Amino acid sequence: MSAPTVSSRSFGLARAGHVKTPGRDAVRVKGWWLAHRFLVLRRLMQFAILALFLLGPLAGVWVVKGNLSSSVTLGVLPLTDPFVLAQTLATRHWPEAAALTGAAIVIVFYGLVGGRVFCSWVCPVNVVTDTASWLRRRLRITSGRAPRGGLRYWLLGAVLLASAIAGQTVWESVNPVSITQRALIFGGTLAWGAVAAVFLFDLLVAPRGWCGHLCPVGAAYALLGSRSLLRVSARHASRCNDCADCYAVCPEPQVIVLPLKGKDGAGPVITDRECSNCGRCIDVCAPDVFRFTQRFDPRRD
């Protein structure tokens, strides 16, 4: 499926803004666990990964060395952020063999499960931006305007160009993902200030602004997983009661519009690369319209 049109983006954002307590009906119909299971599993995953990185510097137990940009697990498994690798190559420096192997592993994994699974299931900044989104709904803040959806891709290109000109990986000095980890280990006003800036930006300036519109890391992973097998499907779209809870919790509500409504001949599977496979639409949907499937599943009822 091609990128969402402006009208799809506008429609999705408009529907999202009309719901104040998404998931309330799902809790009543399905129970608390089924209405929150993917949210809980994501948080457990995010905090577990963060804990593994913190065990070394804070407790001297080195299960994982490095950070989410580049790491080695148990001394044998290298993992490298493909965006970091791309910046390194842009500097015209050839990376070490371990970095190439680590990037290959990451590319294969996220190429199968969806690139932006990194954003929703791994990245610690997602906790910050999800909290800002939740608080924005609770406080009924409607001011602010999100940047254009394609801006992060321009930023991705700008970062690679800047790396080529500067001869160094320029993004790593300002990357909120790395800054969050440094803030937890070393503290510091500047590090925590950067995390707070992302939170306040999403809360007061642009809804879902950082992850949804600006982060070039998310753009890189979206491109990486654009043909991934694991997808969410609106298979039971006929059950939809137009409550709009899915739009309210989705970080990218525009991706739901066409598959859910079957517009423009769209199938039920959300194949848009911006979908992060977070599973929140599955959680909060009381009539169970959505489910995980593979991208070639055409079934709809």
PDB file of C-alpha atoms in Angstrom:
ATOM      1  CA  MET A   1       0.000   0.000   0.000  1.00  0.00           C
ATOM      2  CA  SER A   2       1.267   3.478  -0.773  1.00  0.00           C
ATOM      3  CA  ALA A   3       1.832   6.126   1.842  1.00  0.00           C
ATOM      4  CA  PRO A   4      -1.378   7.524   3.340  1.00  0.00           C
ATOM      5  CA  THR A   5      -2.907  10.492   1.593  1.00  0.00           C
ATOM      6  CA  VAL A   6      -3.335  13.854   3.272  1.00  0.00           C
ATOM      7  CA  SER A   7      -7.060  13.154   3.581  1.00  0.00           C
ATOM      8  CA  SER A   8      -6.404   9.818   5.318  1.00  0.00           C
ATOM      9  CA  ARG A   9      -4.014  11.502   7.741  1.00  0.00           C
ATOM     10  CA  SER A  10      -6.476  14.312   8.456  1.00  0.00           C
ATOM     11  CA  PHE A  11      -9.382  11.900   8.907  1.00  0.00           C
ATOM     12  CA  GLY A  12      -7.415   9.660  11.257  1.00  0.00           C
ATOM     13  CA  LEU A  13      -6.196  12.556  13.386  1.00  0.00           C
ATOM     14  CA  ALA A  14      -9.689  14.052  13.521  1.00  0.00           C
ATOM     15  CA  ARG A  15     -11.236  10.788  14.720  1.00  0.00           C
ATOM     16  CA  ALA A  16      -8.454  10.341  17.272  1.00  0.00           C
ATOM     17  CA  GLY A  17      -9.161  13.743  18.792  1.00  0.00           C
ATOM     18  CA  HIS A  18     -12.796  12.918  19.576  1.00  0.00           C
ATOM     19  CA  VAL A  19     -12.116  10.086  22.039  1.00  0.00           C
ATOM     20  CA  LYS A  20     -11.207  10.903  25.633  1.00  0.00           C
ATOM     21  CA  THR A  21     -11.159   7.472  27.313  1.00  0.00           C
ATOM     22  CA  PRO A  22     -10.271   4.862  24.681  1.00  0.00           C
ATOM     23  CA  GLY A  23     -10.554   1.242  25.736  1.00  0.00           C
ATOM     24  CA  ARG A  24     -13.263   1.689  28.349  1.00  0.00           C
ATOM     25  CA  ASP A  25     -15.717  -0.508  26.445  1.00  0.00           C
ATOM     26  CA  ALA A  26     -12.981  -3.060  25.773  1.00  0.00           C
ATOM     27  CA  VAL A  27     -12.317  -3.406  29.503  1.00  0.00           C
ATOM     28  CA  ARG A  28     -16.023  -3.930  30.126  1.00  0.00           C
ATOM     29  CA  VAL A  29     -16.430  -6.485  27.323  1.00  0.00           C
ATOM     30  CA  LYS A  30     -13.084  -8.334  27.335  1.00  0.00           C
ATOM     31  CA  GLY A  31     -11.685  -7.669  30.797  1.00  0.00           C
ATOM     32  CA  TRP A  32      -8.673  -5.565  31.842  1.00  0.00           C
ATOM     33  CA  TRP A  33      -5.959  -7.964  30.646  1.00  0.00           C
ATOM     34  CA  LEU A  34      -7.230  -8.417  27.085  1.00  0.00           C
ATOM     35  CA  ALA A  35      -7.789  -4.656  26.852  1.00  0.00           C
ATOM     36  CA  HIS A  36      -4.173  -3.956  27.866  1.00  0.00           C
ATOM     37  CA  ARG A  37      -2.137  -7.082  27.060  1.00  0.00           C
ATOM     38  CA  PHE A  38      -0.002  -5.709  24.235  1.00  0.00           C
ATOM     39  CA  LEU A  39       0.594  -2.476  26.111  1.00  0.00           C
ATOM     40  CA  VAL A  40       1.766  -4.435  29.156  1.00  0.00           C
ATOM     41  CA  LEU A  41       3.924  -6.780  27.080  1.00  0.00           C
ATOM     42  CA  ARG A  42       5.533  -3.827  25.321  1.00  0.00           C
ATOM     43  CA  ARG A  43       6.360  -2.111  28.596  1.00  0.00           C
ATOM     44  CA  LEU A  44       7.815  -5.316  30.020  1.00  0.00           C
ATOM     45  CA  MET A  45       9.939  -5.711  26.892  1.00  0.00           C
ATOM     46  CA  GLN A  46      11.133  -2.105  26.942  1.00  0.00           C
ATOM     47  CA  PHE A  47      12.041  -2.111  30.630  1.00  0.00           C
ATOM     48  CA  ALA A  48      13.667  -5.555  30.403  1.00  0.00           C
ATOM     49  CA  ILE A  49      15.893  -4.433  27.525  1.00  0.00           C
ATOM     50  CA  LEU A  50      16.769  -1.230  29.348  1.00  0.00           C
ATOM     51  CA  ALA A  51      17.553  -3.205  32.517  1.00  0.00           C
ATOM     52  CA  LEU A  52      19.965  -5.453  30.607  1.00  0.00           C
ATOM     53  CA  PHE A  53      21.855  -2.403  29.386  1.00  0.00           C
ATOM     54  CA  LEU A  54      21.910  -0.866  32.869  1.00  0.00           C
ATOM     55  CA  LEU A  55      23.060  -4.016  34.696  1.00  0.00           C
ATOM     56  CA  GLY A  56      26.636  -3.564  33.533  1.00  0.00           C
ATOM     57  CA  PRO A  57      27.381   0.043  34.486  1.00  0.00           C
ATOM     58  CA  LEU A  58      25.178   0.020  37.602  1.00  0.00           C
ATOM     59  CA  ALA A  59      25.725  -3.513  39.001  1.00  0.00           C
ATOM     60  CA  GLY A  60      28.781  -4.822  37.191  1.00  0.00           C
ATOM     61  CA  VAL A  61      26.834  -7.624  35.483  1.00  0.00           C
ATOM     62  CA  TRP A  62      27.722  -7.309  31.809  1.00  0.00           C
ATOM     63  CA  VAL A  63      25.055  -9.267  29.950  1.00  0.00           C
ATOM     64  CA  VAL A  64      24.932  -6.584  27.277  1.00  0.00           C
ATOM     65  CA  LYS A  65      27.647  -4.063  26.499  1.00  0.00           C
ATOM     66  CA  GLY A  66      26.935  -0.895  24.563  1.00  0.00           C
ATOM     67  CA  ASN A  67      23.603   0.741  23.830  1.00  0.00           C
ATOM     68  CA  LEU A  68      20.743   0.496  21.359  1.00  0.00           C
ATOM     69  CA  SER A  69      22.919   2.005  18.649  1.00  0.00           C
ATOM     70  CA  SER A  70      25.526  -0.742  18.901  1.00  0.00           C
ATOM     71  CA  SER A  71      25.881  -3.598  21.384  1.00  0.00           C
ATOM     72  CA  VAL A  72      27.283  -7.055  22.067  1.00  0.00           C
ATOM     73  CA  THR A  73      25.235  -9.596  24.055  1.00  0.00           C
ATOM     74  CA  LEU A  74      27.056 -12.232  26.131  1.00  0.00           C
ATOM     75  CA  GLY A  75      30.205 -11.365  24.283  1.00  0.00           C
ATOM     76  CA  VAL A  76      29.115 -13.135  21.095  1.00  0.00           C
ATOM     77  CA  LEU A  77      26.006 -11.528  19.567  1.00  0.00           C
ATOM     78  CA  PRO A  78      26.625  -8.137  17.917  1.00  0.00           C
ATOM     79  CA  LEU A  79      23.698  -5.864  17.095  1.00  0.00           C
ATOM     80  CA  THR A  80      24.042  -2.605  15.204  1.00  0.00           C
ATOM     81  CA  ASP A  81      21.450   0.043  14.382  1.00  0.00           C
ATOM     82  CA  PRO A  82      21.302   0.158  10.552  1.00  0.00           C
ATOM     83  CA  PHE A  83      20.883   3.949  10.722  1.00  0.00           C
ATOM     84  CA  VAL A  84      24.178   4.210  12.614  1.00  0.00           C
ATOM     85  CA  LEU A  85      25.775   1.973  10.004  1.00  0.00           C
ATOM     86  CA  ALA A  86      24.412   4.188   7.218  1.00  0.00           C
ATOM     87  CA  GLN A  87      25.883   7.261   8.912  1.00  0.00           C
ATOM     88  CA  THR A  88      29.224   5.492   9.286  1.00  0.00           C
ATOM     89  CA  LEU A  89      29.263   4.586   5.612  1.00  0.00           C
ATOM     90  CA  ALA A  90      28.341   8.183   4.755  1.00  0.00           C
ATOM     91  CA  THR A  91      31.495   9.326   6.542  1.00  0.00           C
ATOM     92  CA  ARG A  92      33.470   7.100   4.143  1.00  0.00           C
ATOM     93  CA  HIS A  93      34.832   5.062   7.048  1.00  0.00           C
ATOM     94  CA  TRP A  94      34.540   1.297   6.691  1.00  0.00           C
ATOM     95  CA  PRO A  95      32.946  -0.255   9.825  1.00  0.00           C
ATOM     96  CA  GLU A  96      34.334  -3.283  11.622  1.00  0.00           C
ATOM     97  CA  ALA A  97      33.147  -6.747  10.635  1.00  0.00           C
ATOM     98  CA  ALA A  98      31.185  -7.101  13.911  1.00  0.00           C
ATOM     99  CA  ALA A  99      29.223  -3.934  13.101  1.00  0.00           C
ATOM    100  CA  LEU A 100      28.347  -5.255   9.641  1.00  0.00           C
ATOM    101  CA  THR A 101      27.257  -8.588  11.102  1.00  0.00           C
ATOM    102  CA  GLY A 102      25.206  -6.852  13.779  1.00  0.00           C
ATOM    103  CA  ALA A 103      23.469  -4.656  11.215  1.00  0.00           C
ATOM    104  CA  ALA A 104      22.707  -7.674   9.019  1.00  0.00           C
ATOM    105  CA  ILE A 105      21.044  -9.467  11.958  1.00  0.00           C
ATOM    106  CA  VAL A 106      18.960  -6.405  12.784  1.00  0.00           C
ATOM    107  CA  ILE A 107      17.952  -5.853   9.156  1.00  0.00           C
ATOM    108  CA  VAL A 108      16.765  -9.455   8.751  1.00  0.00           C
ATOM    109  CA  PHE A 109      14.842  -9.426  12.048  1.00  0.00           C
ATOM    110  CA  TYR A 110      13.027  -6.136  11.544  1.00  0.00           C
ATOM    111  CA  GLY A 111      12.563  -6.881   7.867  1.00  0.00           C
ATOM    112  CA  LEU A 112      10.383  -9.800   8.993  1.00  0.00           C
ATOM    113  CA  VAL A 113       8.520  -8.390  12.021  1.00  0.00           C
ATOM    114  CA  GLY A 114       8.239  -4.752  10.912  1.00  0.00           C
ATOM    115  CA  GLY A 115      10.829  -2.015  11.182  1.00  0.00           C
ATOM    116  CA  ARG A 116       8.856   0.190  13.507  1.00  0.00           C
ATOM    117  CA  VAL A 117       8.491  -2.652  15.959  1.00  0.00           C
ATOM    118  CA  PHE A 118      11.743  -1.136  17.238  1.00  0.00           C
ATOM    119  CA  CYS A 119       9.840   2.101  17.946  1.00  0.00           C
ATOM    120  CA  SER A 120       6.957   0.517  19.852  1.00  0.00           C
ATOM    121  CA  TRP A 121       8.545  -2.532  21.512  1.00  0.00           C
ATOM    122  CA  VAL A 122      12.188  -1.566  22.121  1.00  0.00           C
ATOM    123  CA  CYS A 123      12.836   2.183  22.129  1.00  0.00           C
ATOM    124  CA  PRO A 124      12.695   3.755  25.638  1.00  0.00           C
ATOM    125  CA  VAL A 125      11.633   7.112  24.199  1.00  0.00           C
ATOM    126  CA  ASN A 126       8.325   5.473  23.271  1.00  0.00           C
ATOM    127  CA  VAL A 127       7.471   5.318  26.990  1.00  0.00           C
ATOM    128  CA  VAL A 128       8.049   9.077  27.204  1.00  0.00           C
ATOM    129  CA  THR A 129       5.956   9.929  24.155  1.00  0.00           C
ATOM    130  CA  ASP A 130       3.153   7.488  25.029  1.00  0.00           C
ATOM    131  CA  THR A 131       2.937   9.090  28.470  1.00  0.00           C
ATOM    132  CA  ALA A 132       2.726  12.525  26.880  1.00  0.00           C
ATOM    133  CA  SER A 133      -0.053  11.321  24.564  1.00  0.00           C
ATOM    134  CA  TRP A 134      -1.997   9.799  27.477  1.00  0.00           C
ATOM    135  CA  LEU A 135      -1.642  12.975  29.542  1.00  0.00           C
ATOM    136  CA  ARG A 136      -2.632  15.120  26.578  1.00  0.00           C
ATOM    137  CA  ARG A 137      -5.920  13.212  26.344  1.00  0.00           C
ATOM    138  CA  ARG A 138      -6.504  13.347  30.099  1.00  0.00           C
ATOM    139  CA  LEU A 139      -5.913  17.103  30.208  1.00  0.00           C
ATOM    140  CA  ARG A 140      -7.919  17.554  27.000  1.00  0.00           C
ATOM    141  CA  ILE A 141      -5.191  19.568  25.355  1.00  0.00           C
ATOM    142  CA  THR A 142      -6.206  20.302  21.774  1.00  0.00           C
ATOM    143  CA  SER A 143      -3.741  23.039  20.889  1.00  0.00           C
ATOM    144  CA  GLY A 144      -0.703  22.471  18.727  1.00  0.00           C
ATOM    145  CA  ARG A 145      -0.189  21.084  15.276  1.00  0.00           C
ATOM    146  CA  ALA A 146       1.828  18.114  14.097  1.00  0.00           C
ATOM    147  CA  PRO A 147       4.499  18.661  11.434  1.00  0.00           C
ATOM    148  CA  ARG A 148       4.143  17.091   8.010  1.00  0.00           C
ATOM    149  CA  GLY A 149       4.314  13.307   8.130  1.00  0.00           C
ATOM    150  CA  GLY A 150       7.196  13.111   5.654  1.00  0.00           C
ATOM    151  CA  LEU A 151       9.452  15.506   7.527  1.00  0.00           C
ATOM    152  CA  ARG A 152      11.343  12.711   9.300  1.00  0.00           C
ATOM    153  CA  TYR A 153      12.460  11.317   5.936  1.00  0.00           C
ATOM    154  CA  TRP A 154      13.907  14.695   5.007  1.00  0.00           C
ATOM    155  CA  LEU A 155      15.659  14.727   8.394  1.00  0.00           C
ATOM    156  CA  LEU A 156      17.012  11.242   7.726  1.00  0.00           C
ATOM    157  CA  GLY A 157      18.521  12.464   4.468  1.00  0.00           C
ATOM    158  CA  ALA A 158      19.836  15.604   6.154  1.00  0.00           C
ATOM    159  CA  VAL A 159      21.546  13.547   8.872  1.00  0.00           C
ATOM    160  CA  LEU A 160      23.273  11.344   6.302  1.00  0.00           C
ATOM    161  CA  LEU A 161      24.385  14.413   4.344  1.00  0.00           C
ATOM    162  CA  ALA A 162      25.654  16.088   7.530  1.00  0.00           C
ATOM    163  CA  SER A 163      27.559  12.926   8.450  1.00  0.00           C
ATOM    164  CA  ALA A 164      29.179  12.883   5.026  1.00  0.00           C
ATOM    165  CA  ILE A 165      30.209  16.521   5.356  1.00  0.00           C
ATOM    166  CA  ALA A 166      31.358  16.351   8.983  1.00  0.00           C
ATOM    167  CA  GLY A 167      33.038  12.962   8.693  1.00  0.00           C
ATOM    168  CA  GLN A 168      31.325  11.646  11.833  1.00  0.00           C
ATOM    169  CA  THR A 169      27.999  10.131  12.902  1.00  0.00           C
ATOM    170  CA  VAL A 170      26.352  13.427  13.785  1.00  0.00           C
ATOM    171  CA  TRP A 171      23.026  12.039  15.008  1.00  0.00           C
ATOM    172  CA  GLU A 172      24.525  10.064  17.880  1.00  0.00           C
ATOM    173  CA  SER A 173      25.444  13.224  19.777  1.00  0.00           C
ATOM    174  CA  VAL A 174      21.785  14.326  19.921  1.00  0.00           C
ATOM    175  CA  ASN A 175      19.920  11.006  19.627  1.00  0.00           C
ATOM    176  CA  PRO A 176      17.204  10.974  22.352  1.00  0.00           C
ATOM    177  CA  VAL A 177      17.415   7.163  22.510  1.00  0.00           C
ATOM    178  CA  SER A 178      21.080   7.280  23.526  1.00  0.00           C
ATOM    179  CA  ILE A 179      20.509  10.363  25.690  1.00  0.00           C
ATOM    180  CA  THR A 180      17.779   8.560  27.660  1.00  0.00           C
ATOM    181  CA  GLN A 181      20.148   5.725  28.494  1.00  0.00           C
ATOM    182  CA  ARG A 182      22.904   8.162  29.502  1.00  0.00           C
ATOM    183  CA  ALA A 183      20.441  10.080  31.677  1.00  0.00           C
ATOM    184  CA  LEU A 184      19.532   6.899  33.589  1.00  0.00           C
ATOM    185  CA  ILE A 185      23.185   5.938  34.109  1.00  0.00           C
ATOM    186  CA  PHE A 186      24.943   9.242  34.635  1.00  0.00           C
ATOM    187  CA  GLY A 187      22.123  11.701  35.284  1.00  0.00           C
ATOM    188  CA  GLY A 188      22.917  15.263  34.333  1.00  0.00           C
ATOM    189  CA  THR A 189      20.769  18.283  33.638  1.00  0.00           C
ATOM    190  CA  LEU A 190      21.424  18.285  29.913  1.00  0.00           C
ATOM    191  CA  ALA A 191      20.464  14.623  29.425  1.00  0.00           C
ATOM    192  CA  TRP A 192      17.277  14.826  31.469  1.00  0.00           C
ATOM    193  CA  GLY A 193      16.499  18.161  29.835  1.00  0.00           C
ATOM    194  CA  ALA A 194      16.565  16.518  26.404  1.00  0.00           C
ATOM    195  CA  VAL A 195      14.140  13.813  27.589  1.00  0.00           C
ATOM    196  CA  ALA A 196      11.882  16.477  29.112  1.00  0.00           C
ATOM    197  CA  ALA A 197      11.996  18.455  25.862  1.00  0.00           C
ATOM    198  CA  VAL A 198      10.676  15.472  23.886  1.00  0.00           C
ATOM    199  CA  PHE A 199       7.912  14.954  26.482  1.00  0.00           C
ATOM    200  CA  LEU A 200       6.837  18.619  26.451  1.00  0.00           C
ATOM    201  CA  PHE A 201       7.005  18.787  22.663  1.00  0.00           C
ATOM    202  CA  ASP A 202       4.549  15.904  22.354  1.00  0.00           C
ATOM    203  CA  LEU A 203       2.381  17.161  25.210  1.00  0.00           C
ATOM    204  CA  LEU A 204       2.040  20.824  24.282  1.00  0.00           C
ATOM    205  CA  VAL A 205       3.284  21.448  20.744  1.00  0.00           C
ATOM    206  CA  ALA A 206       2.595  18.510  18.441  1.00  0.00           C
ATOM    207  CA  PRO A 207       0.543  15.400  19.263  1.00  0.00           C
ATOM    208  CA  ARG A 208       2.730  12.330  18.631  1.00  0.00           C
ATOM    209  CA  GLY A 209       5.149  14.858  17.194  1.00  0.00           C
ATOM    210  CA  TRP A 210       8.514  13.269  17.895  1.00  0.00           C
ATOM    211  CA  CYS A 211       7.976   9.581  17.078  1.00  0.00           C
ATOM    212  CA  GLY A 212       5.306  10.201  14.473  1.00  0.00           C
ATOM    213  CA  HIS A 213       6.820  13.067  12.524  1.00  0.00           C
ATOM    214  CA  LEU A 214      10.412  13.949  13.378  1.00  0.00           C
ATOM    215  CA  CYS A 215      12.548  11.012  14.509  1.00  0.00           C
ATOM    216  CA  PRO A 216      14.889   9.938  11.679  1.00  0.00           C
ATOM    217  CA  VAL A 217      15.608   6.635  13.451  1.00  0.00           C
ATOM    218  CA  GLY A 218      11.920   5.764  13.131  1.00  0.00           C
ATOM    219  CA  ALA A 219      12.058   6.768   9.473  1.00  0.00           C
ATOM    220  CA  ALA A 220      14.983   4.415   8.887  1.00  0.00           C
ATOM    221  CA  TYR A 221      13.190   1.509  10.556  1.00  0.00           C
ATOM    222  CA  ALA A 222       9.985   2.285   8.647  1.00  0.00           C
ATOM    223  CA  LEU A 223      11.878   1.954   5.370  1.00  0.00           C
ATOM    224  CA  LEU A 224      13.565  -1.191   6.630  1.00  0.00           C
ATOM    225  CA  GLY A 225      10.277  -2.910   7.488  1.00  0.00           C
ATOM    226  CA  SER A 226       8.180  -1.645   4.600  1.00  0.00           C
ATOM    227  CA  ARG A 227       7.747  -5.210   3.251  1.00  0.00           C
ATOM    228  CA  SER A 228       7.649  -7.074   6.551  1.00  0.00           C
ATOM    229  CA  LEU A 229       5.518 -10.194   7.008  1.00  0.00           C
ATOM    230  CA  LEU A 230       4.005  -9.467  10.443  1.00  0.00           C
ATOM    231  CA  ARG A 231       1.038  -7.121  10.126  1.00  0.00           C
ATOM    232  CA  VAL A 232      -2.172  -6.036  11.797  1.00  0.00           C
ATOM    233  CA  SER A 233      -5.398  -6.790   9.942  1.00  0.00           C
ATOM    234  CA  ALA A 234      -8.897  -5.332  10.252  1.00  0.00           C
ATOM    235  CA  ARG A 235     -10.169  -8.794   9.416  1.00  0.00           C
ATOM    236  CA  HIS A 236     -13.478  -8.401  11.261  1.00  0.00           C
ATOM    237  CA  ALA A 237     -14.219  -4.898   9.947  1.00  0.00           C
ATOM    238  CA  SER A 238     -17.913  -5.723   9.706  1.00  0.00           C
ATOM    239  CA  ARG A 239     -18.032  -5.660  13.516  1.00  0.00           C
ATOM    240  CA  CYS A 240     -16.800  -2.050  13.680  1.00  0.00           C
ATOM    241  CA  ASN A 241     -19.147   0.236  15.609  1.00  0.00           C
ATOM    242  CA  ASP A 242     -17.261   3.458  14.748  1.00  0.00           C
ATOM    243  CA  CYS A 243     -16.275   4.140  18.356  1.00  0.00           C
ATOM    244  CA  ALA A 244     -12.880   5.485  17.088  1.00  0.00           C
ATOM    245  CA  ASP A 245     -10.969   4.063  20.063  1.00  0.00           C
ATOM    246  CA  CYS A 246      -8.405   2.565  17.667  1.00  0.00           C
ATOM    247  CA  TYR A 247      -7.714   5.965  16.151  1.00  0.00           C
ATOM    248  CA  ALA A 248      -7.257   7.503  19.600  1.00  0.00           C
ATOM    249  CA  VAL A 249      -4.545   5.095  20.739  1.00  0.00           C
ATOM    250  CA  CYS A 250      -2.757   4.538  17.429  1.00  0.00           C
ATOM    251  CA  PRO A 251       0.528   6.459  17.098  1.00  0.00           C
ATOM    252  CA  GLU A 252      -0.178   6.652  13.350  1.00  0.00           C
ATOM    253  CA  PRO A 253      -4.004   6.762  13.090  1.00  0.00           C
ATOM    254  CA  GLN A 254      -3.969   7.508   9.376  1.00  0.00           C
ATOM    255  CA  VAL A 255      -2.785   3.953   8.624  1.00  0.00           C
ATOM    256  CA  ILE A 256      -6.067   2.490   9.903  1.00  0.00           C
ATOM    257  CA  VAL A 257      -8.454   4.379   7.635  1.00  0.00           C
ATOM    258  CA  LEU A 258      -8.192   2.495   4.337  1.00  0.00           C
ATOM    259  CA  PRO A 259      -7.970  -1.107   5.654  1.00  0.00           C
ATOM    260  CA  LEU A 260     -10.762  -0.595   8.185  1.00  0.00           C
ATOM    261  CA  LYS A 261     -13.189   1.033   5.766  1.00  0.00           C
ATOM    262  CA  GLY A 262     -12.078  -0.828   2.639  1.00  0.00           C
ATOM    263  CA  LYS A 263     -11.705   2.435   0.767  1.00  0.00           C
ATOM    264  CA  ASP A 264     -10.065   2.639  -2.655  1.00  0.00           C
ATOM    265  CA  GLY A 265     -10.123  -1.139  -2.913  1.00  0.00           C
ATOM    266  CA  ALA A 266      -7.834  -1.562   0.116  1.00  0.00           C
ATOM    267  CA  GLY A 267      -7.564  -4.987   1.691  1.00  0.00           C
ATOM    268  CA  PRO A 268      -7.944  -5.574   5.429  1.00  0.00           C
ATOM    269  CA  VAL A 269      -4.198  -5.778   6.197  1.00  0.00           C
ATOM    270  CA  ILE A 270      -2.453  -2.605   7.350  1.00  0.00           C
ATOM    271  CA  THR A 271       0.563  -2.657   5.054  1.00  0.00           C
ATOM    272  CA  ASP A 272       1.559   0.965   5.560  1.00  0.00           C
ATOM    273  CA  ARG A 273       5.200   1.173   6.621  1.00  0.00           C
ATOM    274  CA  GLU A 274       4.360   3.677   9.373  1.00  0.00           C
ATOM    275  CA  CYS A 275       2.417   1.069  11.377  1.00  0.00           C
ATOM    276  CA  SER A 276       4.531   0.111  14.405  1.00  0.00           C
ATOM    277  CA  ASN A 277       2.722  -3.178  15.157  1.00  0.00           C
ATOM    278  CA  CYS A 278       2.203  -1.937  18.714  1.00  0.00           C
ATOM    279  CA  GLY A 279      -1.076  -3.854  18.994  1.00  0.00           C
ATOM    280  CA  ARG A 280      -2.968  -1.133  20.846  1.00  0.00           C
ATOM    281  CA  CYS A 281      -5.773  -1.132  18.277  1.00  0.00           C
ATOM    282  CA  ILE A 282      -6.229  -4.847  19.058  1.00  0.00           C
ATOM    283  CA  ASP A 283      -6.286  -4.096  22.793  1.00  0.00           C
ATOM    284  CA  VAL A 284      -8.863  -1.304  22.842  1.00  0.00           C
ATOM    285  CA  CYS A 285     -11.284  -2.685  20.254  1.00  0.00           C
ATOM    286  CA  ALA A 286     -14.285  -4.112  22.122  1.00  0.00           C
ATOM    287  CA  PRO A 287     -15.723  -5.990  19.100  1.00  0.00           C
ATOM    288  CA  ASP A 288     -12.280  -7.433  18.231  1.00  0.00           C
ATOM    289  CA  VAL A 289     -11.992  -6.043  14.729  1.00  0.00           C
ATOM    290  CA  PHE A 290      -8.187  -6.286  14.610  1.00  0.00           C
ATOM    291  CA  ARG A 291      -5.683  -9.105  14.922  1.00  0.00           C
ATOM    292  CA  PHE A 292      -2.080  -9.893  14.033  1.00  0.00           C
ATOM    293  CA  THR A 293      -1.563 -11.805  10.814  1.00  0.00           C
ATOM    294  CA  GLN A 294       0.802 -11.927   7.821  1.00  0.00           C
ATOM    295  CA  ARG A 295       0.782  -9.342   5.058  1.00  0.00           C
ATOM    296  CA  PHE A 296      -0.675 -11.681   2.401  1.00  0.00           C
ATOM    297  CA  ASP A 297      -3.796 -12.600   4.402  1.00  0.00           C
ATOM    298  CA  PRO A 298      -6.802 -11.351   2.356  1.00  0.00           C
ATOM    299  CA  ARG A 299      -9.540 -12.554   4.698  1.00  0.00           C
ATOM    300  CA  ARG A 300     -12.239 -10.059   5.676  1.00  0.00           C
ATOM    301  CA  ASP A 301     -15.724 -10.585   7.027  1.00  0.00           C
TER     302      ASP A 301
END
